[in-house]
Tab-separated table of C-alpha atoms and ligand atoms in Angstrom:
chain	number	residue	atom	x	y	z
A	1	UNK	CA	-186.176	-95.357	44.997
A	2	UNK	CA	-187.747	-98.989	44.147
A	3	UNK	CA	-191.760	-98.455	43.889
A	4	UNK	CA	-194.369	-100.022	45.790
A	5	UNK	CA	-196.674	-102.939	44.464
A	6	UNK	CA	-200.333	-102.682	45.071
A	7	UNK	CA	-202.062	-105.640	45.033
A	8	UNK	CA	-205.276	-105.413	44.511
A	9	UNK	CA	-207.665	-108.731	45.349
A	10	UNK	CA	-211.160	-107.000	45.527
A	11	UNK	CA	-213.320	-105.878	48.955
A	12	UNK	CA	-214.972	-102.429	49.417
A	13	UNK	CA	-211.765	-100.423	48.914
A	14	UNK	CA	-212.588	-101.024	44.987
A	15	UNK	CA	-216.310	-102.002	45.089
A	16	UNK	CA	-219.262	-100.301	43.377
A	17	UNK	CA	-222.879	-100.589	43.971
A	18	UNK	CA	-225.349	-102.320	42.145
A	19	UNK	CA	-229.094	-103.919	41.942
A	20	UNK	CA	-227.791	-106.519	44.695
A	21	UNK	CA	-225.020	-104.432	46.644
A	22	UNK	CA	-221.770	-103.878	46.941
A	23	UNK	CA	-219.618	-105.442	44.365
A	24	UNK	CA	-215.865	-106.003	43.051
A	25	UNK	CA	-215.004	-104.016	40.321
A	26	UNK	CA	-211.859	-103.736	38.205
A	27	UNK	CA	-209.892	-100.682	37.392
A	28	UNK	CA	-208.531	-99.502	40.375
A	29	UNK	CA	-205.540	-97.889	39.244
A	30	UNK	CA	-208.262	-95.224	37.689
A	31	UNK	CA	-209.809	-95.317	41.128
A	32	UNK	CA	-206.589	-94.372	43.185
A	33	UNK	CA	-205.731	-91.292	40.975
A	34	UNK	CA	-209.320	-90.056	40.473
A	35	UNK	CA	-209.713	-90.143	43.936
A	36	UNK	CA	-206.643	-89.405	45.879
A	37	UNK	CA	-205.440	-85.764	46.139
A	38	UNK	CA	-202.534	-84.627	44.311
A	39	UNK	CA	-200.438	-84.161	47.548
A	40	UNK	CA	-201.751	-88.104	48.537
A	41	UNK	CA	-200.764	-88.992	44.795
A	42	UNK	CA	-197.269	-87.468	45.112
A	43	UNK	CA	-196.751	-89.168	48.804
A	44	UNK	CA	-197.670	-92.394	47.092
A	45	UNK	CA	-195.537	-92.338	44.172
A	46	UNK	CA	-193.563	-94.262	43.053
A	47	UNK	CA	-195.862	-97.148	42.605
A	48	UNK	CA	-197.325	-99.863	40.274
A	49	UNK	CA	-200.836	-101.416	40.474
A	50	UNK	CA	-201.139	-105.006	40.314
A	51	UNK	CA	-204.913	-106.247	39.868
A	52	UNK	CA	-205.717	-109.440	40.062
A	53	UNK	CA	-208.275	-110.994	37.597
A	54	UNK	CA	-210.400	-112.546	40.171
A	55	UNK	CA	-211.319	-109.636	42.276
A	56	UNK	CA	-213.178	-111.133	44.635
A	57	UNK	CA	-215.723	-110.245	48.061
A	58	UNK	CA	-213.172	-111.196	50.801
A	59	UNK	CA	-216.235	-113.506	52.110
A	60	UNK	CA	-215.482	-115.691	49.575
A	61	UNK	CA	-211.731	-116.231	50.016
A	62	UNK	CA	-210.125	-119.564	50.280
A	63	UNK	CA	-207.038	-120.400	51.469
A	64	UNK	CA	-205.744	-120.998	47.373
A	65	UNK	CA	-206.199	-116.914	47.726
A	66	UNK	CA	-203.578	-116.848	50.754
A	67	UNK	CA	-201.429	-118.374	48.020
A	68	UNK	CA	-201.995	-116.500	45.338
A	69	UNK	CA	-201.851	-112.956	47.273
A	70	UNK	CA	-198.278	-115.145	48.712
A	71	UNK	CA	-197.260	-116.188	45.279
A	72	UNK	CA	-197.214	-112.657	43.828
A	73	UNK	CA	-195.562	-110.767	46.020
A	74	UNK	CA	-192.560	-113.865	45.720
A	75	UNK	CA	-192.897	-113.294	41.711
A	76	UNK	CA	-192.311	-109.161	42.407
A	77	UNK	CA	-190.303	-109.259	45.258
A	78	UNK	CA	-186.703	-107.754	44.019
A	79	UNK	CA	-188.313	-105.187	41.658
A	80	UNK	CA	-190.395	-103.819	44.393
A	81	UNK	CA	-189.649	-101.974	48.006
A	82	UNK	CA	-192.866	-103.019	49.236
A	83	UNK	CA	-196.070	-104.490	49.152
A	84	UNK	CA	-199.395	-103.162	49.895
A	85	UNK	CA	-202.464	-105.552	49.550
A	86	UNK	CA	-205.956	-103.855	49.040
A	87	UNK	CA	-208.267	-106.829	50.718
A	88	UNK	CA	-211.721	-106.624	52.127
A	89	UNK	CA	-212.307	-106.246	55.508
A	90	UNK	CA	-214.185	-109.313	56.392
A	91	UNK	CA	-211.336	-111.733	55.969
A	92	UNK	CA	-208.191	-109.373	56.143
A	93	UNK	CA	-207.116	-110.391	59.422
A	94	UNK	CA	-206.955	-113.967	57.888
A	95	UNK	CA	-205.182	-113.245	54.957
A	96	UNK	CA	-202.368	-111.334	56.683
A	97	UNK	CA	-202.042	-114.170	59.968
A	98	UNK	CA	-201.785	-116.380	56.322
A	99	UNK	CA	-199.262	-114.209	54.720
A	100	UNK	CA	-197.439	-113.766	57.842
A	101	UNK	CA	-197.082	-117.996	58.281
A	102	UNK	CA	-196.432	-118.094	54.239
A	103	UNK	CA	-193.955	-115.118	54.323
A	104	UNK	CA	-192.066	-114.886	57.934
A	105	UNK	CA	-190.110	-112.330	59.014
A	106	UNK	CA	-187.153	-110.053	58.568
A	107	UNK	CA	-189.137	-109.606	54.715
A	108	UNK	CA	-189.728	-106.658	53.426
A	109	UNK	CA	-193.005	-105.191	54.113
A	110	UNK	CA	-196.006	-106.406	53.571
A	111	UNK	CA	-199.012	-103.949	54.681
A	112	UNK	CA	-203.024	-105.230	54.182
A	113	UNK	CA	-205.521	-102.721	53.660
A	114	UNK	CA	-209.045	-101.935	52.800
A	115	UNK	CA	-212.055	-99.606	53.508
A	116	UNK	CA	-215.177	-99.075	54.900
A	117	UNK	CA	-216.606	-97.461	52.582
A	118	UNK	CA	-215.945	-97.471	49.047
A	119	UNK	CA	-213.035	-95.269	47.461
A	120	UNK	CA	-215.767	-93.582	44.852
A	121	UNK	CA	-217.750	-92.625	47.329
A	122	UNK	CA	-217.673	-88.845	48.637
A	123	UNK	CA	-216.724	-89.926	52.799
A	124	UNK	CA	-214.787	-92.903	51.697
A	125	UNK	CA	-211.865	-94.092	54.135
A	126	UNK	CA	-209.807	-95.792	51.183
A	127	UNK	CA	-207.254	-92.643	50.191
A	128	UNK	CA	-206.085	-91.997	54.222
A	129	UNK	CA	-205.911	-95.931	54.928
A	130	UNK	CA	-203.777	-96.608	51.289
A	131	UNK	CA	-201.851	-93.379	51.984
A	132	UNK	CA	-201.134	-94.224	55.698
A	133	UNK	CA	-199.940	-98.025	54.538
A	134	UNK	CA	-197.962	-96.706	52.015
A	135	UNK	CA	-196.061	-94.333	54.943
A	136	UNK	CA	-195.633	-97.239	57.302
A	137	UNK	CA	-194.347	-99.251	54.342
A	138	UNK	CA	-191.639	-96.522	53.465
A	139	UNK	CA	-190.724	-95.745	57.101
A	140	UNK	CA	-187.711	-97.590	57.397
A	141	UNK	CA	-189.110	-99.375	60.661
A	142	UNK	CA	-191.612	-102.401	59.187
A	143	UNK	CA	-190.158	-105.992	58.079
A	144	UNK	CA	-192.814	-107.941	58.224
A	145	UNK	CA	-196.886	-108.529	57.333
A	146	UNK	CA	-199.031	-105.683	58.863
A	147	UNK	CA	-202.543	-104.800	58.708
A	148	UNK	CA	-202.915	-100.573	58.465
A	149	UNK	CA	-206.363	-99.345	59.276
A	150	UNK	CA	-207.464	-96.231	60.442
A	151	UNK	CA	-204.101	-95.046	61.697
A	152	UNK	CA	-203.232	-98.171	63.498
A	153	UNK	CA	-200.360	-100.553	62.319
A	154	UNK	CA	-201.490	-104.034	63.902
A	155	UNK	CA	-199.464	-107.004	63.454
A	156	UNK	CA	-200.390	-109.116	60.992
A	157	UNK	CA	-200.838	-112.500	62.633
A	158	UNK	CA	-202.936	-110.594	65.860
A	159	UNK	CA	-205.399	-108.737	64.087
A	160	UNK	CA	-209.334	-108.812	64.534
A	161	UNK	CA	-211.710	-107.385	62.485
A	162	UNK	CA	-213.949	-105.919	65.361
A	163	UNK	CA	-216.498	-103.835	64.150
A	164	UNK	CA	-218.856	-104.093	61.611
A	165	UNK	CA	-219.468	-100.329	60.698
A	166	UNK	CA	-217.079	-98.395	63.101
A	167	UNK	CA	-214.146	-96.503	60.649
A	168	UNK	CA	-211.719	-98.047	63.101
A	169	UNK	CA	-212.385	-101.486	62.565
A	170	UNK	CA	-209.700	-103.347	63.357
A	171	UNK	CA	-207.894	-104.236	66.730
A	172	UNK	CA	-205.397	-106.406	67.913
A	173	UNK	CA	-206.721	-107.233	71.392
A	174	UNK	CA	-203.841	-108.644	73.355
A	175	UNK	CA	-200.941	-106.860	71.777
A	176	UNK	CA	-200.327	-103.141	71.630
A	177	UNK	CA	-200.627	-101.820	68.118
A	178	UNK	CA	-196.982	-101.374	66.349
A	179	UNK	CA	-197.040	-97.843	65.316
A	180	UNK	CA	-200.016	-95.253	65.112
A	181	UNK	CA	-199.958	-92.749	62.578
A	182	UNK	CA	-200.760	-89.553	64.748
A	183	UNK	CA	-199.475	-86.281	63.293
A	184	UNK	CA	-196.025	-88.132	62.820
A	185	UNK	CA	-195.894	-92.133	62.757
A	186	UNK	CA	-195.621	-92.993	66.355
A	187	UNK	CA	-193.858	-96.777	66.318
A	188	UNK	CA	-193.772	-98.911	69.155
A	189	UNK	CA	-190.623	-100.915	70.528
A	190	UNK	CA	-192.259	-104.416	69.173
A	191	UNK	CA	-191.706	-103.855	65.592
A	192	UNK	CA	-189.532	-105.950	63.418
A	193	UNK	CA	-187.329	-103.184	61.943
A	194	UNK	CA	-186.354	-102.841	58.177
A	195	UNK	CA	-182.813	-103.227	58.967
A	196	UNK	CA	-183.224	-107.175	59.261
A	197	UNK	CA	-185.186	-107.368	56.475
A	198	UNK	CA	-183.697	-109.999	53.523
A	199	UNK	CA	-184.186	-108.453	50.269
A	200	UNK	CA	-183.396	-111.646	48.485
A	201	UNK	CA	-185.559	-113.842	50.123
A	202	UNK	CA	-186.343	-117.367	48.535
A	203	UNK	CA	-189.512	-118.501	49.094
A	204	UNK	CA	-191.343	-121.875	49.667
A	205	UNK	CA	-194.876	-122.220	50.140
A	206	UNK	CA	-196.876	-125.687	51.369
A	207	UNK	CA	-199.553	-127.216	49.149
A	208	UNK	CA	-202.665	-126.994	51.270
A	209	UNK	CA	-204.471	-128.793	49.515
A	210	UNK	CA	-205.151	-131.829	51.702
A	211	UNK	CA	-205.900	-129.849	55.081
A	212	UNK	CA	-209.277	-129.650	56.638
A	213	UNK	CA	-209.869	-127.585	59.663
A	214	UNK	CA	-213.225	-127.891	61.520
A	215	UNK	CA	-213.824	-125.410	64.142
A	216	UNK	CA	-216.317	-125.395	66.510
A	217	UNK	CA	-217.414	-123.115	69.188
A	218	UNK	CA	-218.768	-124.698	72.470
A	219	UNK	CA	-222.395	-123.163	73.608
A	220	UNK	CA	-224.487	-124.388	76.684
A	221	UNK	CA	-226.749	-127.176	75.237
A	222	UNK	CA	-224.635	-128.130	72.072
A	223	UNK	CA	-225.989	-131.269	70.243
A	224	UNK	CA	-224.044	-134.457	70.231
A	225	UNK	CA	-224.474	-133.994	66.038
A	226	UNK	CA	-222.391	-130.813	66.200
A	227	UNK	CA	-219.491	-132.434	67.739
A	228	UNK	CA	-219.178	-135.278	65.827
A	229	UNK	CA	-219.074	-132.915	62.865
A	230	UNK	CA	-216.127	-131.173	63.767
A	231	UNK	CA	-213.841	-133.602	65.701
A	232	UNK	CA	-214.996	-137.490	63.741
A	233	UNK	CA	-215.522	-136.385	60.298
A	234	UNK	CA	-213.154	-138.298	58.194
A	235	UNK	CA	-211.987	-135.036	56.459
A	236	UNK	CA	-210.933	-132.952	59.499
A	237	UNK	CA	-207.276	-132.662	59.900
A	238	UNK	CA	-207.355	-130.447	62.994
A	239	UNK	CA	-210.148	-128.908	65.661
A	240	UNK	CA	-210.059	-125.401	66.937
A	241	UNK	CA	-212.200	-125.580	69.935
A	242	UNK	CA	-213.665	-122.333	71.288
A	243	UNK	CA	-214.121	-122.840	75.282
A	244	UNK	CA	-215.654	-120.501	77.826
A	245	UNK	CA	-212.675	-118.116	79.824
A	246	UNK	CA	-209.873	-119.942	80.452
A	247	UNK	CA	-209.935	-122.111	78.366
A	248	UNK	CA	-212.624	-124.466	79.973
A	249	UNK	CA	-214.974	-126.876	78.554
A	250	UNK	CA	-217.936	-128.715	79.594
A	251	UNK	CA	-216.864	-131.711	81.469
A	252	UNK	CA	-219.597	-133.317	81.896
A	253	UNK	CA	-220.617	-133.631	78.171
A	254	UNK	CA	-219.667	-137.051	77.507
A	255	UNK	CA	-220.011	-137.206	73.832
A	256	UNK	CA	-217.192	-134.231	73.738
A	257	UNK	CA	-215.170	-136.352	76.225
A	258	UNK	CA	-215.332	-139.185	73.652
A	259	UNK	CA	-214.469	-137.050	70.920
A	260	UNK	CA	-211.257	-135.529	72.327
A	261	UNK	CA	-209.902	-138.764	73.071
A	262	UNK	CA	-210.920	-140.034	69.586
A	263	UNK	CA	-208.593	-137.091	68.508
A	264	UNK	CA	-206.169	-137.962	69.911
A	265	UNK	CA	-205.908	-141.252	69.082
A	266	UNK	CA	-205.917	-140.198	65.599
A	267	UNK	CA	-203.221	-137.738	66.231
A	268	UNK	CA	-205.703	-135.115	65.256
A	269	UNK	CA	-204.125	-131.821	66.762
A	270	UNK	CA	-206.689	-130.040	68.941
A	271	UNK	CA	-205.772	-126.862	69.799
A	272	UNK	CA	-207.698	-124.398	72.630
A	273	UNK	CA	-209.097	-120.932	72.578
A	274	UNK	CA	-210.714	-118.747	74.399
A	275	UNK	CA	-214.002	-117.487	73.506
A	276	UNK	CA	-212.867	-114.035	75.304
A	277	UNK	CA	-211.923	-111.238	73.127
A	278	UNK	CA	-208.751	-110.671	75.225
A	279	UNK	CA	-206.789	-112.635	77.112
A	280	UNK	CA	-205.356	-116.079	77.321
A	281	UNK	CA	-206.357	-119.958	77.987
A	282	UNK	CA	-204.536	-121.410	81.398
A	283	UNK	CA	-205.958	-124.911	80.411
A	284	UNK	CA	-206.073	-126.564	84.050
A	285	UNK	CA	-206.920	-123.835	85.959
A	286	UNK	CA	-210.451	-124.836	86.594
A	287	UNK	CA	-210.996	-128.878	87.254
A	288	UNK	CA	-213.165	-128.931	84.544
A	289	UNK	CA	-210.412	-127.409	82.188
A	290	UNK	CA	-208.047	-130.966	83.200
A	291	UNK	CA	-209.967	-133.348	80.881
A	292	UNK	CA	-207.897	-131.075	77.899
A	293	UNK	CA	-204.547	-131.614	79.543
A	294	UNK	CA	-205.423	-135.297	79.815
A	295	UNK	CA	-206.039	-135.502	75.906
A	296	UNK	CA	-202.944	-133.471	74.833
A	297	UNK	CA	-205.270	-130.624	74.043
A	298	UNK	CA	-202.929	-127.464	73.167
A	299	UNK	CA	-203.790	-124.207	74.675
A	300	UNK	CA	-203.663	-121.460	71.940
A	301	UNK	CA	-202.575	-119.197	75.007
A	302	UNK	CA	-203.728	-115.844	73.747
A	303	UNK	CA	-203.413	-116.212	69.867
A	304	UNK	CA	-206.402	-115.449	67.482
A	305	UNK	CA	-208.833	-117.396	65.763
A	306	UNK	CA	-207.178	-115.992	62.682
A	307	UNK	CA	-203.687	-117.048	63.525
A	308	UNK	CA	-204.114	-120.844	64.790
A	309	UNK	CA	-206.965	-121.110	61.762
A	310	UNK	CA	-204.118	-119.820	59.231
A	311	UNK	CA	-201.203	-121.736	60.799
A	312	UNK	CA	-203.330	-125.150	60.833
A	313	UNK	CA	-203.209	-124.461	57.212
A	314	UNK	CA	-199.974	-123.684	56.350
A	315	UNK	CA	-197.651	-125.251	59.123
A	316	UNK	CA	-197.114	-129.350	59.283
B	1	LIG	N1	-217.558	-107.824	52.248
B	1	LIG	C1	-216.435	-106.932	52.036
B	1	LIG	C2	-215.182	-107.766	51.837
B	1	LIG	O1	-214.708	-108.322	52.783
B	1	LIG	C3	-216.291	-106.008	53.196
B	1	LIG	C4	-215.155	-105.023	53.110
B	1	LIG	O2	-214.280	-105.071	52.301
B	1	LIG	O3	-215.138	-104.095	53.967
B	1	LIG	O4	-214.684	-107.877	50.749
């Protein structure tokens, strides 16, 4: 049996505390056998620990991270069955919308975890969420980037982190999670199965060097300043616009009015979501919503913030 890689990039899985909080620290291949049971360690094996040197508070992740994370899994992926990335929570769903644009599909798997709490600490969530990704990743039925947390497999490109302290903190709001791991792994129908998975899978990944995404998230009163910051700065490559419901934005604001058409003339892509939590943008529905159709505004339908962030990044 091929092992697994661990990847380790940092977040609370690994952290200890100090003076100032929660912070990074190195070693976690110490960590996961000090702290997992034997029958865990057993379940887990066979498997190699990859740490990277920058270990790093997910807060502070860049999309050169994406790449990196990206980049070593393409540098280990014949010698390895599967990946499992040890991220913080606070960007995860990020990194794995990223790795799912950077990777595809029909690869073999690619599960992000973390923790709430800190694997050296005594109620720690670290050894059940890196035991449970390392089950998904061996059960035959995932080909493709997955966040595991707290028995849920999501999909990695509609994932949310959506709660700040709850041990089940992440979701995927408008799609059904892929598997749960209940007493046995329960999967879903929607799973890309290991069967299609290419073992020899070349790689390419984009520079992303020269993209600049603004985002900006529409509020009753918003200042003219705000606006122009996101849609004319000369930087910005693309806007993701946050509307209210449906997908509907003030109308009536004139200087946003100005700046959608000054998009578009620059061919900067503008792309629509909803400020909801679930469901999708139907641009048009509401006469206020038309001013986006008439400035070849996309509707992100009901795709994350995560996913049309990531893909602005990665895809031309
Ligand atoms: N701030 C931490 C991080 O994202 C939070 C966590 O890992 O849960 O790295």
């Amino acid at each position: 049996m091929q092992p697994i890689l661990i990847i380790y990039t940092g977040g609370t899985i690994g952290m200890r505390t100090s003076s100032e909080g929660y912070q990074p620290c190195d070693g976690i291949q110490t960590l996961i056998e000090s702290s997992l049971s034997m029958a865990a360690l057993a379940q887990l094996q066979p498997y190699q620990v990859h740490e990277f040197d920058n270990l790093i508070d997910s807060s502070n992740a860049l999309p050169s991270n994406w790449l990196e994370i990206a980049q070593c899994i393409k540098d280990h992926y014949q010698q390895y069955s599967a990946f499992i990335v040890l991220h913080g929570t606070d960007t995860m769903a990020y990194t794995a919308a990223a790795l799912h644009h950077l990777l595809g599909e029909n690869i073999k798997p690619v599960i992000v975890t973390g923790s709430q709490i800190p694997m050296c600490e005594a109620r720690s969530d670290a050894s059940s969420n890196l035991l449970e990704a390392a089950l998904f990743a061996r059960s035959g039925k995932v080909a493709q980037v997955c966040i595991s947390f707290a028995g849920k497999l999501l999909a990695g490109n509609s994932a949310k982190k959506v709660h700040t302290s709850a041990m089940a903190a992440f979701d995927s709001l408008n799609r059904p999670p892929l598997a749960l791991a209940n007493i046995a792994l329960d999967f879903s129908q929607n799973t890309v199965t290991m069967s299609n998975a290419k073992t020899d899978k070349s790689f390419e990944f984009p520079s992303l060097q020269e993209k600049s995404v603004a985002v900006i998230f529409l509020y009753p009163g918003i200042n003219d300043s705000v606006i122009n910051a996101a849609f004319l700065d000369s930087q910005t490559t693309a806007v993701v616009m946050l509307s209210y419901g449906a997908g509907n934005p003030p109308d009536q604001n004139l200087c946003l009015i100005k700046a959608l058409e000054s998009a578009q003339q620059r061919n900067i892509p503008v792309i629509n979501i909803t400020q909801c939590y679930s469901g999708s943008v139907s641009q048009g529905t509401y006469a206020v919503g038309s001013v986006l159709n008439k400035f070849g505004v996309i509707s992100a339908g009901n795709r994350t913030l995560e996913d049309v962030v990531t893909s602005l990044y990665i895809k031309d």
